[in-house]
Amino acid sequence: MKISINGNTQQFDGDNMTISALVVTLNLTGKRLAIEKNGEIVPRSQFAETKLKDGDKLEIVGAVGGG
Amino acid sequence: MMNQQLVIAGKSYHSRLLVGTGKYKDFSETRAAIDASGAQIITVAIRRTNIGQNAGEPSLLEYLPPEEFTYLPNTAGCYSADDAVRTLRLARELLDGHKLVKLEVLGDPKTLYPNVIETIAAAKVLVKDGFDVMVYTSDDPIIAKQLEDIGCCAVMPLASLIGSGMGILNPWNLQIIIENAKIPVLVDAGVGCAGDAAIAMELGCDGVLMNTAIAAARDPVLMASAMKKAIEAGRESYLAGRMPRKLYSASPSSPTSGLITAA
Protein backbone atom coordinates (compact mmCIF):
# COMPACT_ATOMS: atom_id res chain seq x y z
CA MET A 1 0.00 0.00 0.00
CA LYS A 2 1.01 3.57 -0.59
CA ILE A 3 1.06 6.07 2.25
CA SER A 4 1.96 9.73 2.06
CA ILE A 5 4.25 10.72 4.92
CA ASN A 6 5.13 14.38 5.34
CA GLY A 7 4.35 14.97 1.70
CA ASN A 8 6.31 12.00 0.30
CA THR A 9 4.55 8.86 -0.89
CA GLN A 10 6.08 5.61 0.29
CA GLN A 11 5.27 1.99 -0.56
CA PHE A 12 4.80 -0.54 2.26
CA ASP A 13 4.26 -4.32 2.18
CA GLY A 14 1.09 -5.79 3.62
CA ASP A 15 -2.30 -4.26 4.22
CA ASN A 16 -2.76 -4.23 7.94
CA MET A 17 0.07 -2.10 9.25
CA THR A 18 -0.63 -0.15 12.43
CA ILE A 19 0.86 3.25 13.22
CA SER A 20 2.98 1.57 15.93
CA ALA A 21 4.46 -0.77 13.32
CA LEU A 22 5.07 2.14 10.95
CA VAL A 23 6.94 4.04 13.67
CA VAL A 24 9.24 1.01 14.10
CA THR A 25 9.68 0.63 10.32
CA LEU A 26 10.65 4.30 10.00
CA ASN A 27 13.25 3.97 12.76
CA LEU A 28 11.40 6.48 14.93
CA THR A 29 10.98 4.29 18.01
CA GLY A 30 11.39 6.26 21.22
CA LYS A 31 11.20 9.65 19.47
CA ARG A 32 8.67 12.13 20.78
CA LEU A 33 6.20 12.57 17.93
CA ALA A 34 2.72 13.72 17.14
CA ILE A 35 0.92 12.18 14.19
CA GLU A 36 -1.97 13.41 12.11
CA LYS A 37 -3.77 10.94 9.85
CA ASN A 38 -5.85 12.46 7.07
CA GLY A 39 -6.04 15.72 8.99
CA GLU A 40 -7.03 14.19 12.35
CA ILE A 41 -4.64 13.82 15.28
CA VAL A 42 -4.09 10.22 16.35
CA PRO A 43 -3.34 10.16 20.11
CA ARG A 44 -0.18 8.25 21.01
CA SER A 45 -2.29 5.88 23.08
CA GLN A 46 -4.04 4.77 19.87
CA PHE A 47 -0.95 4.10 17.71
CA ALA A 48 -1.12 0.36 18.41
CA GLU A 49 -4.73 -0.03 17.32
CA THR A 50 -4.83 2.46 14.43
CA LYS A 51 -4.54 0.62 11.12
CA LEU A 52 -3.29 2.30 7.97
CA LYS A 53 -4.81 1.86 4.55
CA ASP A 54 -3.74 2.61 1.01
CA GLY A 55 -3.85 6.34 0.28
CA ASP A 56 -3.64 7.52 3.89
CA LYS A 57 -1.89 10.83 4.41
CA LEU A 58 0.24 11.21 7.51
CA GLU A 59 1.95 14.19 9.07
CA ILE A 60 4.62 13.24 11.61
CA VAL A 61 5.96 16.17 13.61
CA GLY A 62 8.34 16.87 16.45
CA ALA A 63 9.70 19.84 18.40
CA VAL A 64 12.69 21.70 16.96
CA GLY A 65 14.57 24.85 17.88
CA GLY A 66 12.58 28.02 17.25
CA GLY A 67 11.77 31.46 18.58
CA MET B 1 6.90 48.01 45.23
CA MET B 2 7.62 44.31 45.75
CA ASN B 3 9.41 42.41 43.03
CA GLN B 4 6.83 39.69 42.66
CA GLN B 5 7.15 36.70 40.40
CA LEU B 6 5.80 36.63 36.89
CA VAL B 7 2.49 34.77 36.85
CA ILE B 8 1.29 33.32 33.56
CA ALA B 9 -1.87 31.24 33.42
CA GLY B 10 -1.72 30.66 37.16
CA LYS B 11 1.91 29.49 37.29
CA SER B 12 4.70 31.58 38.87
CA TYR B 13 8.12 32.10 37.33
CA HIS B 14 11.08 33.82 38.96
CA SER B 15 12.66 34.61 35.58
CA ARG B 16 11.08 37.29 33.43
CA LEU B 17 13.25 36.39 30.45
CA LEU B 18 11.76 33.93 27.97
CA VAL B 19 14.03 32.61 25.26
CA GLY B 20 13.82 30.88 21.93
CA THR B 21 15.82 27.81 21.00
CA GLY B 22 16.50 28.53 17.31
CA LYS B 23 19.53 29.71 15.33
CA TYR B 24 22.22 28.29 17.63
CA LYS B 25 25.36 26.58 16.33
CA ASP B 26 24.41 23.29 17.96
CA PHE B 27 22.33 21.91 20.82
CA SER B 28 25.09 22.21 23.39
CA GLU B 29 25.41 25.94 22.65
CA THR B 30 21.61 26.22 22.90
CA ARG B 31 21.72 24.57 26.30
CA ALA B 32 24.64 26.68 27.56
CA ALA B 33 22.97 29.92 26.48
CA ILE B 34 19.66 28.98 28.03
CA ASP B 35 21.38 28.05 31.29
CA ALA B 36 23.19 31.41 31.30
CA SER B 37 19.91 33.25 30.62
CA GLY B 38 18.21 31.67 33.62
CA ALA B 39 15.05 31.37 31.49
CA GLN B 40 12.37 28.96 32.65
CA ILE B 41 10.08 29.25 29.64
CA ILE B 42 11.56 28.28 26.27
CA THR B 43 9.92 28.40 22.88
CA VAL B 44 10.07 25.56 20.39
CA ALA B 45 8.79 25.18 16.84
CA ILE B 46 6.75 22.24 15.54
CA ARG B 47 8.06 20.80 12.30
CA ARG B 48 7.86 17.67 10.16
CA THR B 49 10.15 14.94 11.48
CA ASN B 50 12.95 13.86 9.17
CA ILE B 51 11.99 10.46 7.80
CA GLY B 52 14.62 7.94 6.78
CA GLN B 53 17.57 10.20 7.43
CA ASN B 54 19.63 10.90 10.53
CA ALA B 55 17.65 8.36 12.53
CA GLY B 56 20.10 8.47 15.43
CA GLU B 57 20.37 12.27 15.39
CA PRO B 58 20.05 13.86 18.85
CA SER B 59 16.90 15.88 19.45
CA LEU B 60 16.37 19.23 21.11
CA LEU B 61 14.34 17.51 23.81
CA GLU B 62 17.35 15.48 24.93
CA TYR B 63 19.30 18.69 25.58
CA LEU B 64 16.35 20.58 27.06
CA PRO B 65 14.20 18.03 28.86
CA PRO B 66 10.55 19.13 29.12
CA GLU B 67 10.69 18.23 32.83
CA GLU B 68 13.26 21.01 33.42
CA PHE B 69 11.65 23.82 31.42
CA THR B 70 8.21 25.08 30.57
CA TYR B 71 7.92 24.53 26.84
CA LEU B 72 6.20 27.19 24.80
CA PRO B 73 5.41 25.69 21.39
CA ASN B 74 4.98 28.37 18.75
CA THR B 75 3.25 28.73 15.41
CA ALA B 76 6.18 30.34 13.62
CA GLY B 77 5.77 30.12 9.88
CA CYS B 78 1.95 30.00 10.01
CA TYR B 79 0.15 32.50 7.80
CA SER B 80 -3.45 31.55 8.59
CA ALA B 81 -5.54 30.97 11.70
CA ASP B 82 -6.27 27.40 10.57
CA ASP B 83 -2.59 26.49 10.22
CA ALA B 84 -1.79 28.00 13.62
CA VAL B 85 -4.60 26.12 15.36
CA ARG B 86 -3.64 22.87 13.65
CA THR B 87 0.03 23.32 14.65
CA LEU B 88 -0.82 23.94 18.30
CA ARG B 89 -3.17 20.97 18.49
CA LEU B 90 -0.28 18.82 17.26
CA ALA B 91 1.97 20.50 19.84
CA ARG B 92 -0.49 19.69 22.60
CA GLU B 93 -0.47 16.03 21.57
CA LEU B 94 3.33 16.06 21.24
CA LEU B 95 3.79 17.51 24.73
CA ASP B 96 1.27 15.32 26.54
CA GLY B 97 -1.64 17.73 26.81
CA HIS B 98 0.48 20.83 27.48
CA LYS B 99 -1.77 23.91 27.25
CA LEU B 100 0.59 26.93 27.31
CA VAL B 101 1.32 28.07 23.75
CA LYS B 102 2.67 31.01 21.78
CA LEU B 103 0.34 32.04 19.01
CA GLU B 104 1.79 34.01 16.12
CA VAL B 105 0.17 34.36 12.74
CA LEU B 106 2.34 36.13 10.23
CA GLY B 107 1.16 38.36 7.42
CA ASP B 108 4.16 38.71 5.19
CA PRO B 109 7.31 36.61 4.69
CA LYS B 110 9.49 39.66 4.12
CA THR B 111 8.75 41.52 7.35
CA LEU B 112 7.20 38.66 9.38
CA TYR B 113 4.75 41.31 10.55
CA PRO B 114 1.81 39.77 12.43
CA ASN B 115 -1.54 39.41 10.70
CA VAL B 116 -3.73 40.57 13.55
CA ILE B 117 -7.02 39.58 11.88
CA GLU B 118 -5.93 35.94 11.55
CA THR B 119 -4.33 36.13 15.00
CA ILE B 120 -7.63 37.20 16.59
CA ALA B 121 -9.49 34.42 14.74
CA ALA B 122 -7.00 31.79 15.94
CA ALA B 123 -6.98 33.13 19.50
CA LYS B 124 -10.76 32.74 19.74
CA VAL B 125 -10.60 29.09 18.65
CA LEU B 126 -7.65 28.24 20.89
CA VAL B 127 -9.06 29.87 24.03
CA LYS B 128 -12.35 28.04 23.48
CA ASP B 129 -10.39 24.81 23.03
CA GLY B 130 -8.77 25.23 26.47
CA PHE B 131 -5.33 26.53 25.49
CA ASP B 132 -3.45 29.12 27.55
CA VAL B 133 -2.55 31.52 24.77
CA MET B 134 0.41 33.89 24.88
CA VAL B 135 -0.11 35.94 21.78
CA TYR B 136 2.41 37.70 19.58
CA THR B 137 0.96 40.83 18.03
CA SER B 138 1.70 44.28 16.70
CA ASP B 139 2.14 47.19 19.12
CA ASP B 140 -1.44 48.33 18.51
CA PRO B 141 -3.11 49.04 21.88
CA ILE B 142 -6.62 48.33 20.57
CA ILE B 143 -5.68 44.92 19.18
CA ALA B 144 -3.80 44.10 22.39
CA LYS B 145 -6.93 44.86 24.41
CA GLN B 146 -9.10 42.77 22.08
CA LEU B 147 -6.76 39.81 22.49
CA GLU B 148 -6.99 40.20 26.25
CA ASP B 149 -10.79 40.35 26.07
CA ILE B 150 -10.83 37.12 24.03
CA GLY B 151 -9.12 35.43 26.98
CA CYS B 152 -5.44 35.26 26.06
CA CYS B 153 -3.24 34.79 29.15
CA ALA B 154 -0.48 37.18 28.00
CA VAL B 155 -0.13 39.70 25.20
CA MET B 156 3.24 39.99 23.46
CA PRO B 157 3.65 43.06 21.26
CA LEU B 158 6.71 43.38 19.06
CA ALA B 159 9.44 45.89 19.88
CA SER B 160 10.41 45.80 16.20
CA LEU B 161 10.42 43.16 13.45
CA ILE B 162 11.32 39.55 14.31
CA GLY B 163 15.06 39.01 14.13
CA SER B 164 15.73 42.66 13.26
CA GLY B 165 17.51 43.67 16.46
CA MET B 166 16.16 47.19 15.96
CA GLY B 167 15.10 47.62 19.58
CA ILE B 168 11.95 49.31 20.86
CA LEU B 169 10.66 51.52 18.06
CA ASN B 170 7.49 52.73 19.73
CA PRO B 171 7.84 52.94 23.50
CA TRP B 172 4.74 55.14 23.70
CA ASN B 173 2.48 52.46 22.22
CA LEU B 174 4.01 49.85 24.51
CA GLN B 175 3.28 52.08 27.48
CA ILE B 176 -0.35 52.44 26.46
CA ILE B 177 -0.65 48.66 26.08
CA ILE B 178 0.91 48.14 29.52
CA GLU B 179 -1.34 50.72 31.17
CA ASN B 180 -4.49 49.18 29.67
CA ALA B 181 -3.65 45.52 30.30
CA LYS B 182 -4.74 43.37 33.20
CA ILE B 183 -2.76 40.40 31.88
CA PRO B 184 1.05 40.19 31.57
CA VAL B 185 2.56 42.19 28.70
CA LEU B 186 5.81 40.83 27.29
CA VAL B 187 7.87 42.34 24.54
CA ASP B 188 8.44 39.66 21.93
CA ALA B 189 10.73 40.27 18.96
CA GLY B 190 13.10 43.04 17.98
CA VAL B 191 15.29 43.31 21.07
CA GLY B 192 18.90 43.65 19.92
CA CYS B 193 21.03 44.09 23.01
CA ALA B 194 20.84 44.08 26.79
CA GLY B 195 20.04 47.80 26.85
CA ASP B 196 16.89 47.20 24.78
CA ALA B 197 15.76 44.50 27.22
CA ALA B 198 16.34 46.83 30.18
CA ILE B 199 14.33 49.59 28.49
CA ALA B 200 11.43 47.19 27.89
CA MET B 201 11.41 46.29 31.57
CA GLU B 202 11.74 49.92 32.65
CA LEU B 203 8.65 50.73 30.60
CA GLY B 204 6.82 48.27 32.85
CA CYS B 205 6.76 45.14 30.71
CA ASP B 206 6.23 41.97 32.70
CA GLY B 207 8.86 40.11 30.70
CA VAL B 208 10.73 39.87 27.42
CA LEU B 209 10.87 37.02 24.92
CA MET B 210 13.88 36.89 22.63
CA ASN B 211 15.86 34.51 20.46
CA THR B 212 18.06 36.16 17.84
CA ALA B 213 19.52 38.80 20.18
CA ILE B 214 21.18 35.97 22.07
CA ALA B 215 21.74 33.39 19.33
CA ALA B 216 23.19 35.87 16.82
CA ALA B 217 25.49 37.61 19.29
CA ARG B 218 29.21 37.04 18.76
CA ASP B 219 29.23 35.21 22.10
CA PRO B 220 25.70 33.88 22.68
CA VAL B 221 26.36 32.51 26.17
CA LEU B 222 27.80 35.82 27.38
CA MET B 223 24.90 37.72 25.81
CA ALA B 224 22.44 35.37 27.53
CA SER B 225 24.05 36.28 30.84
CA ALA B 226 23.89 39.99 29.96
CA MET B 227 20.19 39.65 29.11
CA LYS B 228 19.46 37.98 32.44
CA LYS B 229 21.04 40.92 34.27
CA ALA B 230 19.37 43.50 32.03
CA ILE B 231 15.93 42.04 32.68
CA GLU B 232 16.57 42.05 36.42
CA ALA B 233 18.07 45.55 36.39
CA GLY B 234 15.26 46.92 34.23
CA ARG B 235 12.64 45.38 36.49
CA GLU B 236 14.22 46.81 39.64
CA SER B 237 14.61 50.19 37.97
CA TYR B 238 10.92 50.17 37.04
CA LEU B 239 9.89 49.20 40.58
CA ALA B 240 12.24 51.74 42.15
CA GLY B 241 10.72 54.53 40.06
CA ARG B 242 12.97 56.82 38.10
CA MET B 243 13.74 60.35 39.22
CA PRO B 244 11.84 63.08 37.42
CA ARG B 245 13.49 64.50 34.32
CA LYS B 246 14.52 68.12 34.96
CA LEU B 247 15.43 69.98 31.84
CA TYR B 248 17.71 72.99 32.40
CA SER B 249 17.64 72.54 36.16
CA ALA B 250 20.86 71.02 37.40
CA SER B 251 21.06 69.80 40.97
CA PRO B 252 24.46 68.87 42.44
CA SER B 253 24.75 65.61 44.37
CA SER B 254 27.44 66.95 46.68
CA PRO B 255 26.86 69.53 49.46
CA THR B 256 26.92 73.10 48.27
CA SER B 257 28.33 74.31 51.61
CA GLY B 258 31.63 73.60 53.35
CA LEU B 259 33.71 74.16 50.29
CA ILE B 260 37.34 75.09 50.85
CA THR B 261 38.02 78.57 49.74
CA ALA B 262 41.04 80.29 48.42
CA ALA B 263 42.97 81.90 51.28
Coordinates of C-alpha atoms in Angstrom, one line a residue:
Chain A
M1 CA 0.0 0.0 0.0
K2 CA 1.0 3.6 -0.6
I3 CA 1.1 6.1 2.2
S4 CA 2.0 9.7 2.1
I5 CA 4.3 10.7 4.9
N6 CA 5.1 14.4 5.3
G7 CA 4.3 15.0 1.7
N8 CA 6.3 12.0 0.3
T9 CA 4.5 8.9 -0.9
Q10 CA 6.1 5.6 0.3
Q11 CA 5.3 2.0 -0.6
F12 CA 4.8 -0.5 2.3
D13 CA 4.3 -4.3 2.2
G14 CA 1.1 -5.8 3.6
D15 CA -2.3 -4.3 4.2
N16 CA -2.8 -4.2 7.9
M17 CA 0.1 -2.1 9.3
T18 CA -0.6 -0.1 12.4
I19 CA 0.9 3.3 13.2
S20 CA 3.0 1.6 15.9
A21 CA 4.5 -0.8 13.3
L22 CA 5.1 2.1 10.9
V23 CA 6.9 4.0 13.7
V24 CA 9.2 1.0 14.1
T25 CA 9.7 0.6 10.3
L26 CA 10.7 4.3 10.0
N27 CA 13.3 4.0 12.8
L28 CA 11.4 6.5 14.9
T29 CA 11.0 4.3 18.0
G30 CA 11.4 6.3 21.2
K31 CA 11.2 9.7 19.5
R32 CA 8.7 12.1 20.8
L33 CA 6.2 12.6 17.9
A34 CA 2.7 13.7 17.1
I35 CA 0.9 12.2 14.2
E36 CA -2.0 13.4 12.1
K37 CA -3.8 10.9 9.8
N38 CA -5.9 12.5 7.1
G39 CA -6.0 15.7 9.0
E40 CA -7.0 14.2 12.4
I41 CA -4.6 13.8 15.3
V42 CA -4.1 10.2 16.3
P43 CA -3.3 10.2 20.1
R44 CA -0.2 8.2 21.0
S45 CA -2.3 5.9 23.1
Q46 CA -4.0 4.8 19.9
F47 CA -1.0 4.1 17.7
A48 CA -1.1 0.4 18.4
E49 CA -4.7 0.0 17.3
T50 CA -4.8 2.5 14.4
K51 CA -4.5 0.6 11.1
L52 CA -3.3 2.3 8.0
K53 CA -4.8 1.9 4.6
D54 CA -3.7 2.6 1.0
G55 CA -3.8 6.3 0.3
D56 CA -3.6 7.5 3.9
K57 CA -1.9 10.8 4.4
L58 CA 0.2 11.2 7.5
E59 CA 1.9 14.2 9.1
I60 CA 4.6 13.2 11.6
V61 CA 6.0 16.2 13.6
G62 CA 8.3 16.9 16.4
A63 CA 9.7 19.8 18.4
V64 CA 12.7 21.7 17.0
G65 CA 14.6 24.8 17.9
G66 CA 12.6 28.0 17.2
G67 CA 11.8 31.5 18.6
Chain B
M1 CA 6.9 48.0 45.2
M2 CA 7.6 44.3 45.7
N3 CA 9.4 42.4 43.0
Q4 CA 6.8 39.7 42.7
Q5 CA 7.2 36.7 40.4
L6 CA 5.8 36.6 36.9
V7 CA 2.5 34.8 36.9
I8 CA 1.3 33.3 33.6
A9 CA -1.9 31.2 33.4
G10 CA -1.7 30.7 37.2
K11 CA 1.9 29.5 37.3
S12 CA 4.7 31.6 38.9
Y13 CA 8.1 32.1 37.3
H14 CA 11.1 33.8 39.0
S15 CA 12.7 34.6 35.6
R16 CA 11.1 37.3 33.4
L17 CA 13.2 36.4 30.4
L18 CA 11.8 33.9 28.0
V19 CA 14.0 32.6 25.3
G20 CA 13.8 30.9 21.9
T21 CA 15.8 27.8 21.0
G22 CA 16.5 28.5 17.3
K23 CA 19.5 29.7 15.3
Y24 CA 22.2 28.3 17.6
K25 CA 25.4 26.6 16.3
D26 CA 24.4 23.3 18.0
F27 CA 22.3 21.9 20.8
S28 CA 25.1 22.2 23.4
E29 CA 25.4 25.9 22.7
T30 CA 21.6 26.2 22.9
R31 CA 21.7 24.6 26.3
A32 CA 24.6 26.7 27.6
A33 CA 23.0 29.9 26.5
I34 CA 19.7 29.0 28.0
D35 CA 21.4 28.1 31.3
A36 CA 23.2 31.4 31.3
S37 CA 19.9 33.2 30.6
G38 CA 18.2 31.7 33.6
A39 CA 15.0 31.4 31.5
Q40 CA 12.4 29.0 32.7
I41 CA 10.1 29.3 29.6
I42 CA 11.6 28.3 26.3
T43 CA 9.9 28.4 22.9
V44 CA 10.1 25.6 20.4
A45 CA 8.8 25.2 16.8
I46 CA 6.8 22.2 15.5
R47 CA 8.1 20.8 12.3
R48 CA 7.9 17.7 10.2
T49 CA 10.2 14.9 11.5
N50 CA 12.9 13.9 9.2
I51 CA 12.0 10.5 7.8
G52 CA 14.6 7.9 6.8
Q53 CA 17.6 10.2 7.4
N54 CA 19.6 10.9 10.5
A55 CA 17.6 8.4 12.5
G56 CA 20.1 8.5 15.4
E57 CA 20.4 12.3 15.4
P58 CA 20.0 13.9 18.9
S59 CA 16.9 15.9 19.4
L60 CA 16.4 19.2 21.1
L61 CA 14.3 17.5 23.8
E62 CA 17.3 15.5 24.9
Y63 CA 19.3 18.7 25.6
L64 CA 16.4 20.6 27.1
P65 CA 14.2 18.0 28.9
P66 CA 10.6 19.1 29.1
E67 CA 10.7 18.2 32.8
E68 CA 13.3 21.0 33.4
F69 CA 11.6 23.8 31.4
T70 CA 8.2 25.1 30.6
Y71 CA 7.9 24.5 26.8
L72 CA 6.2 27.2 24.8
P73 CA 5.4 25.7 21.4
N74 CA 5.0 28.4 18.8
T75 CA 3.2 28.7 15.4
A76 CA 6.2 30.3 13.6
G77 CA 5.8 30.1 9.9
C78 CA 2.0 30.0 10.0
Y79 CA 0.1 32.5 7.8
S80 CA -3.4 31.5 8.6
A81 CA -5.5 31.0 11.7
D82 CA -6.3 27.4 10.6
D83 CA -2.6 26.5 10.2
A84 CA -1.8 28.0 13.6
V85 CA -4.6 26.1 15.4
R86 CA -3.6 22.9 13.6
T87 CA 0.0 23.3 14.7
L88 CA -0.8 23.9 18.3
R89 CA -3.2 21.0 18.5
L90 CA -0.3 18.8 17.3
A91 CA 2.0 20.5 19.8
R92 CA -0.5 19.7 22.6
E93 CA -0.5 16.0 21.6
L94 CA 3.3 16.1 21.2
L95 CA 3.8 17.5 24.7
D96 CA 1.3 15.3 26.5
G97 CA -1.6 17.7 26.8
H98 CA 0.5 20.8 27.5
K99 CA -1.8 23.9 27.3
L100 CA 0.6 26.9 27.3
V101 CA 1.3 28.1 23.8
K102 CA 2.7 31.0 21.8
L103 CA 0.3 32.0 19.0
E104 CA 1.8 34.0 16.1
V105 CA 0.2 34.4 12.7
L106 CA 2.3 36.1 10.2
G107 CA 1.2 38.4 7.4
D108 CA 4.2 38.7 5.2
P109 CA 7.3 36.6 4.7
K110 CA 9.5 39.7 4.1
T111 CA 8.7 41.5 7.3
L112 CA 7.2 38.7 9.4
Y113 CA 4.7 41.3 10.6
P114 CA 1.8 39.8 12.4
N115 CA -1.5 39.4 10.7
V116 CA -3.7 40.6 13.6
I117 CA -7.0 39.6 11.9
E118 CA -5.9 35.9 11.6
T119 CA -4.3 36.1 15.0
I120 CA -7.6 37.2 16.6
A121 CA -9.5 34.4 14.7
A122 CA -7.0 31.8 15.9
A123 CA -7.0 33.1 19.5
K124 CA -10.8 32.7 19.7
V125 CA -10.6 29.1 18.6
L126 CA -7.7 28.2 20.9
V127 CA -9.1 29.9 24.0
K128 CA -12.4 28.0 23.5
D129 CA -10.4 24.8 23.0
G130 CA -8.8 25.2 26.5
F131 CA -5.3 26.5 25.5
D132 CA -3.5 29.1 27.6
V133 CA -2.5 31.5 24.8
M134 CA 0.4 33.9 24.9
V135 CA -0.1 35.9 21.8
Y136 CA 2.4 37.7 19.6
T137 CA 1.0 40.8 18.0
S138 CA 1.7 44.3 16.7
D139 CA 2.1 47.2 19.1
D140 CA -1.4 48.3 18.5
P141 CA -3.1 49.0 21.9
I142 CA -6.6 48.3 20.6
I143 CA -5.7 44.9 19.2
A144 CA -3.8 44.1 22.4
K145 CA -6.9 44.9 24.4
Q146 CA -9.1 42.8 22.1
L147 CA -6.8 39.8 22.5
E148 CA -7.0 40.2 26.3
D149 CA -10.8 40.3 26.1
I150 CA -10.8 37.1 24.0
G151 CA -9.1 35.4 27.0
C152 CA -5.4 35.3 26.1
C153 CA -3.2 34.8 29.1
A154 CA -0.5 37.2 28.0
V155 CA -0.1 39.7 25.2
M156 CA 3.2 40.0 23.5
P157 CA 3.6 43.1 21.3
L158 CA 6.7 43.4 19.1
A159 CA 9.4 45.9 19.9
S160 CA 10.4 45.8 16.2
L161 CA 10.4 43.2 13.4
I162 CA 11.3 39.5 14.3
G163 CA 15.1 39.0 14.1
S164 CA 15.7 42.7 13.3
G165 CA 17.5 43.7 16.5
M166 CA 16.2 47.2 16.0
G167 CA 15.1 47.6 19.6
I168 CA 12.0 49.3 20.9
L169 CA 10.7 51.5 18.1
N170 CA 7.5 52.7 19.7
P171 CA 7.8 52.9 23.5
W172 CA 4.7 55.1 23.7
N173 CA 2.5 52.5 22.2
L174 CA 4.0 49.9 24.5
Q175 CA 3.3 52.1 27.5
I176 CA -0.4 52.4 26.5
I177 CA -0.6 48.7 26.1
I178 CA 0.9 48.1 29.5
E179 CA -1.3 50.7 31.2
N180 CA -4.5 49.2 29.7
A181 CA -3.6 45.5 30.3
K182 CA -4.7 43.4 33.2
I183 CA -2.8 40.4 31.9
P184 CA 1.0 40.2 31.6
V185 CA 2.6 42.2 28.7
L186 CA 5.8 40.8 27.3
V187 CA 7.9 42.3 24.5
D188 CA 8.4 39.7 21.9
A189 CA 10.7 40.3 19.0
G190 CA 13.1 43.0 18.0
V191 CA 15.3 43.3 21.1
G192 CA 18.9 43.6 19.9
C193 CA 21.0 44.1 23.0
A194 CA 20.8 44.1 26.8
G195 CA 20.0 47.8 26.8
D196 CA 16.9 47.2 24.8
A197 CA 15.8 44.5 27.2
A198 CA 16.3 46.8 30.2
I199 CA 14.3 49.6 28.5
A200 CA 11.4 47.2 27.9
M201 CA 11.4 46.3 31.6
E202 CA 11.7 49.9 32.6
L203 CA 8.6 50.7 30.6
G204 CA 6.8 48.3 32.8
C205 CA 6.8 45.1 30.7
D206 CA 6.2 42.0 32.7
G207 CA 8.9 40.1 30.7
V208 CA 10.7 39.9 27.4
L209 CA 10.9 37.0 24.9
M210 CA 13.9 36.9 22.6
N211 CA 15.9 34.5 20.5
T212 CA 18.1 36.2 17.8
A213 CA 19.5 38.8 20.2
I214 CA 21.2 36.0 22.1
A215 CA 21.7 33.4 19.3
A216 CA 23.2 35.9 16.8
A217 CA 25.5 37.6 19.3
R218 CA 29.2 37.0 18.8
D219 CA 29.2 35.2 22.1
P220 CA 25.7 33.9 22.7
V221 CA 26.4 32.5 26.2
L222 CA 27.8 35.8 27.4
M223 CA 24.9 37.7 25.8
A224 CA 22.4 35.4 27.5
S225 CA 24.1 36.3 30.8
A226 CA 23.9 40.0 30.0
M227 CA 20.2 39.6 29.1
K228 CA 19.5 38.0 32.4
K229 CA 21.0 40.9 34.3
A230 CA 19.4 43.5 32.0
I231 CA 15.9 42.0 32.7
E232 CA 16.6 42.1 36.4
A233 CA 18.1 45.6 36.4
G234 CA 15.3 46.9 34.2
R235 CA 12.6 45.4 36.5
E236 CA 14.2 46.8 39.6
S237 CA 14.6 50.2 38.0
Y238 CA 10.9 50.2 37.0
L239 CA 9.9 49.2 40.6
A240 CA 12.2 51.7 42.1
G241 CA 10.7 54.5 40.1
R242 CA 13.0 56.8 38.1
M243 CA 13.7 60.4 39.2
P244 CA 11.8 63.1 37.4
R245 CA 13.5 64.5 34.3
K246 CA 14.5 68.1 35.0
L247 CA 15.4 70.0 31.8
Y248 CA 17.7 73.0 32.4
S249 CA 17.6 72.5 36.2
A250 CA 20.9 71.0 37.4
S251 CA 21.1 69.8 41.0
P252 CA 24.5 68.9 42.4
S253 CA 24.7 65.6 44.4
S254 CA 27.4 66.9 46.7
P255 CA 26.9 69.5 49.5
T256 CA 26.9 73.1 48.3
S257 CA 28.3 74.3 51.6
G258 CA 31.6 73.6 53.3
L259 CA 33.7 74.2 50.3
I260 CA 37.3 75.1 50.9
T261 CA 38.0 78.6 49.7
A262 CA 41.0 80.3 48.4
A263 CA 43.0 81.9 51.3

